[in-house]
Coordinates of C-alpha atoms and ligand atoms in Angstrom, one line a residue:
X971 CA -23.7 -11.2 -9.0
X972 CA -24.3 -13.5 -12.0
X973 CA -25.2 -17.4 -11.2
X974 CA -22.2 -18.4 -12.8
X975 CA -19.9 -16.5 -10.3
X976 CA -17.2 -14.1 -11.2
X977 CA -13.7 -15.1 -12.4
X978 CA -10.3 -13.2 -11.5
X979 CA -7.3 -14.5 -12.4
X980 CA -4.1 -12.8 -10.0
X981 CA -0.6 -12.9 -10.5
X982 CA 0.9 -13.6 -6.7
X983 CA 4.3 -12.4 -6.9
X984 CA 6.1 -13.7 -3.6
X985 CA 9.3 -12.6 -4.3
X986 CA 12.2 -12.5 -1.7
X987 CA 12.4 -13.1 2.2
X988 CA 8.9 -12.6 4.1
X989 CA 7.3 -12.0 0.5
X990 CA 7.5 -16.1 0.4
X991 CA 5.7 -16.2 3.6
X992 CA 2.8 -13.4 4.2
X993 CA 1.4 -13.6 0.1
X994 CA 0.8 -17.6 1.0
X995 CA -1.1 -16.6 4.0
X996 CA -2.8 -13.7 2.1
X997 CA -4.0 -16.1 -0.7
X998 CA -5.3 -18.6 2.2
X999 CA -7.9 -15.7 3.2
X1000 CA -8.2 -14.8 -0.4
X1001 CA -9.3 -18.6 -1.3
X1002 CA -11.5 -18.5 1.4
X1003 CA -13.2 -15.2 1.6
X1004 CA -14.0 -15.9 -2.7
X1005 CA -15.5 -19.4 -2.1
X1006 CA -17.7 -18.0 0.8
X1007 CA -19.2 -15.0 -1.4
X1008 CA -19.4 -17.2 -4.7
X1009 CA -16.7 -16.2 -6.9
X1010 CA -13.4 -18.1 -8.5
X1011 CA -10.1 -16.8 -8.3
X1012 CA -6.9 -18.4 -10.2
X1013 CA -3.5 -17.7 -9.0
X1014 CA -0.8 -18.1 -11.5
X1015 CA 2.5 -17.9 -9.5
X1016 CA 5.4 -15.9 -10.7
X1017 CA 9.6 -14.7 -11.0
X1018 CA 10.3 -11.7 -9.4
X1019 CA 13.4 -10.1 -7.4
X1020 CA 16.6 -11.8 -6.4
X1021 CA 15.6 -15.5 -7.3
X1022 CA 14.4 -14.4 -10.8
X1023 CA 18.1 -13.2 -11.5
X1024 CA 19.7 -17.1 -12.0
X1025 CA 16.9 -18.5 -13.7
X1026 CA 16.0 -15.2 -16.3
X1027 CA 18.8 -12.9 -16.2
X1028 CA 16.9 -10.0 -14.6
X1029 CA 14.8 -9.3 -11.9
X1030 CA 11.7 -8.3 -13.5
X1031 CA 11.9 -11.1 -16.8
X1032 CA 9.4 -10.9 -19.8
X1033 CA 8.2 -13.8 -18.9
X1034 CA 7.0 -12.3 -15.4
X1035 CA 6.1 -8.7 -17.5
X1036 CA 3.8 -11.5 -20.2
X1037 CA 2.1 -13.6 -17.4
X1038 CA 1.1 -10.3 -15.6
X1039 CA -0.9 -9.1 -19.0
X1040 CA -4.5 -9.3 -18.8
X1041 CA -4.6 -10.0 -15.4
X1042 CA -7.0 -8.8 -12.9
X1043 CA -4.5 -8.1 -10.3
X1044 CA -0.8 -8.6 -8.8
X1045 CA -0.4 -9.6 -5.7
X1046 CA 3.4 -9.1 -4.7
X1047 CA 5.1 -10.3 -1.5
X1048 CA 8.7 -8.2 -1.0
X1049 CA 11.6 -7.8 -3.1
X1050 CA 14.8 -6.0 -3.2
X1051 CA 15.4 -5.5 -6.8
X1052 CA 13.2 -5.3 -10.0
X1053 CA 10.2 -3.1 -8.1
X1054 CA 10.7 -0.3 -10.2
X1055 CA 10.9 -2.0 -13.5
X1056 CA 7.4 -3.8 -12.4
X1057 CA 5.9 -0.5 -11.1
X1058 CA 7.0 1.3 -14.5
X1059 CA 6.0 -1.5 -17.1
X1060 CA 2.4 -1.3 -16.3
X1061 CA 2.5 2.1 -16.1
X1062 CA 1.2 1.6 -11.8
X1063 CA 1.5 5.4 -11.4
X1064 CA -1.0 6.0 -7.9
X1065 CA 0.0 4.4 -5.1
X1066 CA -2.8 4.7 -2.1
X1067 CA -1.7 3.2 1.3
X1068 CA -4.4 3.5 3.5
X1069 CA -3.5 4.5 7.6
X1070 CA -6.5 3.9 10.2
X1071 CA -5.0 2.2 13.5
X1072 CA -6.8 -0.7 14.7
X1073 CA -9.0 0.1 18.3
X1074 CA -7.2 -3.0 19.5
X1075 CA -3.8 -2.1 18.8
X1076 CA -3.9 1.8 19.9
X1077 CA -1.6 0.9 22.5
X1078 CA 1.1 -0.4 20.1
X1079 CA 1.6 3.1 18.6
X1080 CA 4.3 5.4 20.4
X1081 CA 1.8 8.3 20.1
X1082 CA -1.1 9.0 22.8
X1083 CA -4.4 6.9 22.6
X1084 CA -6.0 10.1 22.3
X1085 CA -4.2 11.5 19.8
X1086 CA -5.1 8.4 17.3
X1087 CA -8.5 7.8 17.8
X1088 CA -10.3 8.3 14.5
X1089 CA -7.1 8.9 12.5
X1090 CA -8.3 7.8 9.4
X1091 CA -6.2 9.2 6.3
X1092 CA -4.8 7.7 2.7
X1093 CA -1.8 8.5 0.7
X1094 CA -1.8 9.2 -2.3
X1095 CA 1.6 8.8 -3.7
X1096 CA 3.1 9.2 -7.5
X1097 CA 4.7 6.1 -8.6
X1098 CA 6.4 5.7 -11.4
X1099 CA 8.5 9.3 -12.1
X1100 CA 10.1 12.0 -9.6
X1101 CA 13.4 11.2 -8.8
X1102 CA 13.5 7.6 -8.8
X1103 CA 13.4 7.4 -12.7
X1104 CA 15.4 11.0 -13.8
X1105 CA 18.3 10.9 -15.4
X1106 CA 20.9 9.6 -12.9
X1107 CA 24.2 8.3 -12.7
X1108 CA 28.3 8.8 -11.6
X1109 CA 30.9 11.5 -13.4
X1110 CA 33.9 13.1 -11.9
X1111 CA 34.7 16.5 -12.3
X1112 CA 38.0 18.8 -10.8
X1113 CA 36.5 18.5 -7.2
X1114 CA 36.1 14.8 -7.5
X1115 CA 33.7 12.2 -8.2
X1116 CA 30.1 12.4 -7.8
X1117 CA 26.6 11.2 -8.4
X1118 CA 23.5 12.5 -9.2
X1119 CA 20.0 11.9 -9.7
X1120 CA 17.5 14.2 -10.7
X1121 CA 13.9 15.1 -10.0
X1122 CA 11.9 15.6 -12.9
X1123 CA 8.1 15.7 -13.5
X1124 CA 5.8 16.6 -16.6
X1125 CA 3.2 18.5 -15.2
X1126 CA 0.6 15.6 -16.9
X1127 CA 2.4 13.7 -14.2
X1128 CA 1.4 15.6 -11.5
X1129 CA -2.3 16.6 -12.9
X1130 CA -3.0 12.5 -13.7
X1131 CA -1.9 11.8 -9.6
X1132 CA -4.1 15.3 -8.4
X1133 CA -7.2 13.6 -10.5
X1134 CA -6.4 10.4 -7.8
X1135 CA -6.2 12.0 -5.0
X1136 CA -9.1 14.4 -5.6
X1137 CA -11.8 11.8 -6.6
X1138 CA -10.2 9.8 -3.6
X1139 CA -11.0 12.7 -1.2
X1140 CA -14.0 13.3 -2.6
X1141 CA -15.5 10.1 -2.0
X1142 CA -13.5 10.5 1.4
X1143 CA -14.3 13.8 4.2
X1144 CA -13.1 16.2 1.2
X1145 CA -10.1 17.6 2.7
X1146 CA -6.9 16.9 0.3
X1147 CA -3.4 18.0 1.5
X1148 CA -0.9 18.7 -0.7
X1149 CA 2.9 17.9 0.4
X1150 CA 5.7 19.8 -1.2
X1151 CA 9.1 21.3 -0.9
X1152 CA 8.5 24.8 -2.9
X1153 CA 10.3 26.9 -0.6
X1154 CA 13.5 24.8 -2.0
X1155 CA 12.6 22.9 -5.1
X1156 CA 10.3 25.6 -7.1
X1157 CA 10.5 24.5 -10.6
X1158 CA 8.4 21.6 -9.6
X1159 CA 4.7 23.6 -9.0
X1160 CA 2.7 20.6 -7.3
X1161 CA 0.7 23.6 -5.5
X1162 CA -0.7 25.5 -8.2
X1163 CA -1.0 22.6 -11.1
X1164 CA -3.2 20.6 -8.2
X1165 CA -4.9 23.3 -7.6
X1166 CA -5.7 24.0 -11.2
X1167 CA -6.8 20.6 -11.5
X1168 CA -8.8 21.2 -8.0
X1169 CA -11.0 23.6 -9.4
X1170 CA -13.2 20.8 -11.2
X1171 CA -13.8 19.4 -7.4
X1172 CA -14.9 22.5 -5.8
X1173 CA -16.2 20.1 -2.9
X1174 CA -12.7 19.3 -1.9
X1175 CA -10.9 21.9 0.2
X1176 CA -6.9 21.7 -0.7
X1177 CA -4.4 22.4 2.0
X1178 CA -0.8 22.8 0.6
X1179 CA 1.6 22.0 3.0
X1180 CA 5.6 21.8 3.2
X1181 CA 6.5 18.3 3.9
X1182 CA 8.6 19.1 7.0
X1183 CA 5.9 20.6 8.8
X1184 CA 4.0 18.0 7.5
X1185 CA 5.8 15.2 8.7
X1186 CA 6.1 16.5 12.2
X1187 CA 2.1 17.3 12.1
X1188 CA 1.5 13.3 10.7
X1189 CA 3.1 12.9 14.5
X1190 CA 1.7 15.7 16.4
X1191 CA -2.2 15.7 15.1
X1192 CA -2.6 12.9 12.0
X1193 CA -6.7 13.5 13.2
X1194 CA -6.3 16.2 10.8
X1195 CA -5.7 14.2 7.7
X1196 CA -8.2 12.6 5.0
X1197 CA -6.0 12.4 1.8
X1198 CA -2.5 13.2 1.6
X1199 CA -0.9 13.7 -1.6
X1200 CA 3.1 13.5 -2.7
X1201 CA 5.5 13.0 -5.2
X1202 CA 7.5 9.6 -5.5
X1203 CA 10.2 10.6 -2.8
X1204 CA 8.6 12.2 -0.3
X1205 CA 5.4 9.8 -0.4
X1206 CA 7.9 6.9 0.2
X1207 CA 9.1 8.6 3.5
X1208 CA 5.8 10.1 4.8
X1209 CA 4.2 6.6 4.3
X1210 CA 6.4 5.2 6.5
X1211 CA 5.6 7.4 9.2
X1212 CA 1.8 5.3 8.9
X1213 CA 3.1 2.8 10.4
X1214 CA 4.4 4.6 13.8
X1215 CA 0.7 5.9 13.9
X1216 CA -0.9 1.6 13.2
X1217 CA 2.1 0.2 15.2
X1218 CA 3.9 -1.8 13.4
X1219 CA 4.6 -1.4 9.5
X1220 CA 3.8 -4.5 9.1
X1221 CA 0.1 -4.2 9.1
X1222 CA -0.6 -1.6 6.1
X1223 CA -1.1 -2.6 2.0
X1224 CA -0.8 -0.5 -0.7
X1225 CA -2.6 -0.7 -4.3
X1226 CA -0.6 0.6 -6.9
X1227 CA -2.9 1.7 -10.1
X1228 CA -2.8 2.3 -13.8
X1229 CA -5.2 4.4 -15.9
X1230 CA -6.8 1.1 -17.0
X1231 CA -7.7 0.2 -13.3
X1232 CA -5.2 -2.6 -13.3
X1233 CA -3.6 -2.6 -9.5
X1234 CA -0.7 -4.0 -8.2
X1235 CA -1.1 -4.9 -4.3
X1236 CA 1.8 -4.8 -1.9
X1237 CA 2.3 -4.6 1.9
X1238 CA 4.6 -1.5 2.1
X1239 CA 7.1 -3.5 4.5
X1240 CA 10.4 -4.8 3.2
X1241 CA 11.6 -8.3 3.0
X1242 CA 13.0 -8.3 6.2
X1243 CA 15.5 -10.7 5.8
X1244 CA 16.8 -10.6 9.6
X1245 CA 13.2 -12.9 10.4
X1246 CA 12.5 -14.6 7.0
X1247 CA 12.0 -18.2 7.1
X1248 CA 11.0 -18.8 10.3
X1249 CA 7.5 -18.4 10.1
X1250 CA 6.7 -15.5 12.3
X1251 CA 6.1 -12.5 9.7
X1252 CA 3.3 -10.1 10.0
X1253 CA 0.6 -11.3 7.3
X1254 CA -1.7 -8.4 7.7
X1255 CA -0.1 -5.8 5.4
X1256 CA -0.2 -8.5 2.7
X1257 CA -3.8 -9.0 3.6
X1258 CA -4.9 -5.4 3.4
X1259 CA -3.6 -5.2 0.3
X1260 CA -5.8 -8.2 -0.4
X1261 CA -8.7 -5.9 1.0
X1262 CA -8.1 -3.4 -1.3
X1263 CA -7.8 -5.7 -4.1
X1264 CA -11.4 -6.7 -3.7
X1265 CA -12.3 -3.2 -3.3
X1266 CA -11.1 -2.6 -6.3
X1267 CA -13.1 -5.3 -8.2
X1268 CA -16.3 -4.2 -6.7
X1269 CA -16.4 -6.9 -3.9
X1270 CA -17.4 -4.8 -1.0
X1271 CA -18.7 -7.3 1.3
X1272 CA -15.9 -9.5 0.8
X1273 CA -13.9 -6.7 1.9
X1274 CA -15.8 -5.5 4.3
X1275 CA -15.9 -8.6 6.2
X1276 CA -12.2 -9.4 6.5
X1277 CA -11.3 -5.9 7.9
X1278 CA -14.3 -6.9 10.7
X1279 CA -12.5 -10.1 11.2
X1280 CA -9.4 -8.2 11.4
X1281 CA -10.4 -5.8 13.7
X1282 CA -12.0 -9.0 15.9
X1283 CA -8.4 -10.5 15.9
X1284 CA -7.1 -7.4 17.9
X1285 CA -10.1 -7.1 19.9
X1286 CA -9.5 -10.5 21.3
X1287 CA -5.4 -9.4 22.2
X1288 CA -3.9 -11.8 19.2
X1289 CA -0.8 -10.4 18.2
X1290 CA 2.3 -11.6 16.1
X1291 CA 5.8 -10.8 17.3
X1292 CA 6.4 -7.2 15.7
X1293 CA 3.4 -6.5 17.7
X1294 CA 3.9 -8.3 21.2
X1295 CA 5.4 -5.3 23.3
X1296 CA 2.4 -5.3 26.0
X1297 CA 0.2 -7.8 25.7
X1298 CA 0.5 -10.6 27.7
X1299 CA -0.8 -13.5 25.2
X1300 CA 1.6 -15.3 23.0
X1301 CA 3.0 -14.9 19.9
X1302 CA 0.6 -16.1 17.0
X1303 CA 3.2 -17.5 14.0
X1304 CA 1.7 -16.4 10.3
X1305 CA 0.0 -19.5 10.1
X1306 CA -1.5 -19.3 13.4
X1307 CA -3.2 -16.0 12.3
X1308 CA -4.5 -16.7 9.4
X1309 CA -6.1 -19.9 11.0
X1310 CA -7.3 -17.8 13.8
X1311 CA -8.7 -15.5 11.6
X1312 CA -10.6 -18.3 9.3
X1313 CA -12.2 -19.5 12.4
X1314 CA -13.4 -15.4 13.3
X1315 CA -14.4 -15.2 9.7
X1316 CA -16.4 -18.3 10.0
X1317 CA -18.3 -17.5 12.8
X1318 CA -19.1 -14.2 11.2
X1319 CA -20.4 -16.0 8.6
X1320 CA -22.9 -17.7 10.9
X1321 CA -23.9 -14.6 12.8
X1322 CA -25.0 -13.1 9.3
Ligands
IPM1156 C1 8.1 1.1 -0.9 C2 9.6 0.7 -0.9 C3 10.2 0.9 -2.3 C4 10.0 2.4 -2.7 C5 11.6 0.4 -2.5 C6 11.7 -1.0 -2.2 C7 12.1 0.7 -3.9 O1 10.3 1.4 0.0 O2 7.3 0.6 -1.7 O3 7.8 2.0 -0.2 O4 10.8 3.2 -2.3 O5 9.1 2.7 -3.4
MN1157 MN1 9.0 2.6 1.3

């Protein structure tokens, strides 16, 4: 690194409900973990979501779209509108939401201890087409109204995301899984187009696999995975299924990626208005996607370091309330984490 430092300038995002509260405690770590390894990070605040509505007219304003350009990364909270429109602008079409359970929280998961140890595994998920942005809307007809929406994808779509998830596995234990639903939806060939693209990766062995059976397997033997790859719709569903295999939803990030390598970082929870406010929300899914913010820029041993600290934290039994069903300490608020975990990081920092 230079003497001068490096300088990143990120767009937090809070947005709605427990967005306000865990991207506040992610920029606490943030703050500290860049003054400890000698780089600066500005954080220009912006609208997004339900409150942007009042004050711009939409969700996702210009304003919001203009203060995001040239950035060198979005950090958003939650929201329940104006995702899409965010997602779509910047053209954020791989999504990667890493899954490896924390050794200190194997007993939060529903599934076996022995069945998680070592799961390891990343989604690779397409973004910004599939069926959330076909042509869609309400008609009537003789039998009645209805609605529709459509799945479409270029097959550029599906080569760009197969590029992803190859170089992903490639870097990973080279074993890429492909999820699709060919036996019903044909006219979509994920199989053979990634496949085609697979041959410049001959390192990487490619496992197509329905996304029924795949789901049930993600519960059954998810030691199998390294990087699993779907479409918009079925990534959005499978992903979720990482967080019965952590513990809690509420501990996994997500980067969201353009071709230019400019990412926007999300914990892959909701806004979970029934506990917002009170100041008990799981900050750790914001924080991983802190983690692989960094990773992104090159900052490895930033990284590095707060997923040891991390890991620390549920060594020592720490848990917050999503994640309280058998330990017998209390209930850390977000706060109380991310002070905890300034104090683990610290004392890292000594034993170095
Ligand atoms: C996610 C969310 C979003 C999605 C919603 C909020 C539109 O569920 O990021 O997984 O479906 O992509
Ligand atoms: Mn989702």
């Amino acid at each position: 690194m230079s003497d001068q430092g490096t300088d990143y300038r990120v767009v937090a995002l809070p947005g709605e409900g427990v967005g306000l509260e865990v991207t506040e405690a992610a920029l606490q770590i943030l703050h500290w973990i860049a003054c400890q390894h000698h780089f600066t990070v500005q954080i220009d605040r912006g609208w997004i979501g339900a409150p942007a509505v009042p004050l711009f007219g939409s969700p996702f304003p210009d304003v919001t779209a203009q203060l995001c350009q040239d950035c060198d990364g979005i950090l958003l909270g939650a929201v329940s509108q104006g995702l899409l429109e965010l997602r779509q602008h910047f053209d954020f079409f791989a999504n990667l939401r890493p899954v490896s359970p924390y050794p200190g929280l194997i007993d939060q998961s529903p599934l076996q201890p022995d069945r998680l140890l070592g799961v390891d595994l990343l989604f690779v998920r397409e973004l910004v087409s599939g069926i959330y942005f076909g042509a869609a809307g309400r008609s009537s007809d003789d039998r009645g109204s209805y609605g529709y929406h459509t799945m479409q994808y270029h097959d550029w779509e599906i080569e760009r995301i197969a590029r992803v998830a190859l170089q992903q596995a490639r870097s990973r234990r080279c074993h890429l899984t492909i999820a699709h639903k060919e036996n019903a939806l044909p006219q979509i060939p994920w199989v053979r187009l990634v496949q085609a693209v697979g041959a410049e990766f001959p390192a990487v062995t490619l496992q197509p696999m329905l996304v029924d059976n795949l789901a049930m397997q993600l519960i059954l033997q998810p030691q199998q995975f390294d990087v699993i790859l779907a479409g918009n719709l079925l990534g959005d569903i499978l992903s979720d299924l990482g967080g019965v295999l952590v513990g809690s939803i509420g501990l996994l990030g997500s980067a969201s990626l353009n071709a230019a390598g400019l990412g926007l970082y999300e914990p892959i929870h909701g806004t979970a208005p029934n506990i917002a406010g009170q100041g008990i929300a799981n900050p750790f899914g914001a924080i991983q996607s802190v983690i692989l913010m960094l990773q992104q820029w090159g900052q490895q041993a930033a990284a590095a370091q707060i997923q040891q600290a991390i890991q620390i934290f549920f060594d020592r039994g720490y848990r917050t309330a999503d994640l309280n069903r058998y330990s017998d300490q209390p209930t850390l608020t977000t706060q109380a984490c991310i002070d905890q975990l300034i104090r683990i990081l610290r004392s890292l920092d000594q034993s170095i």
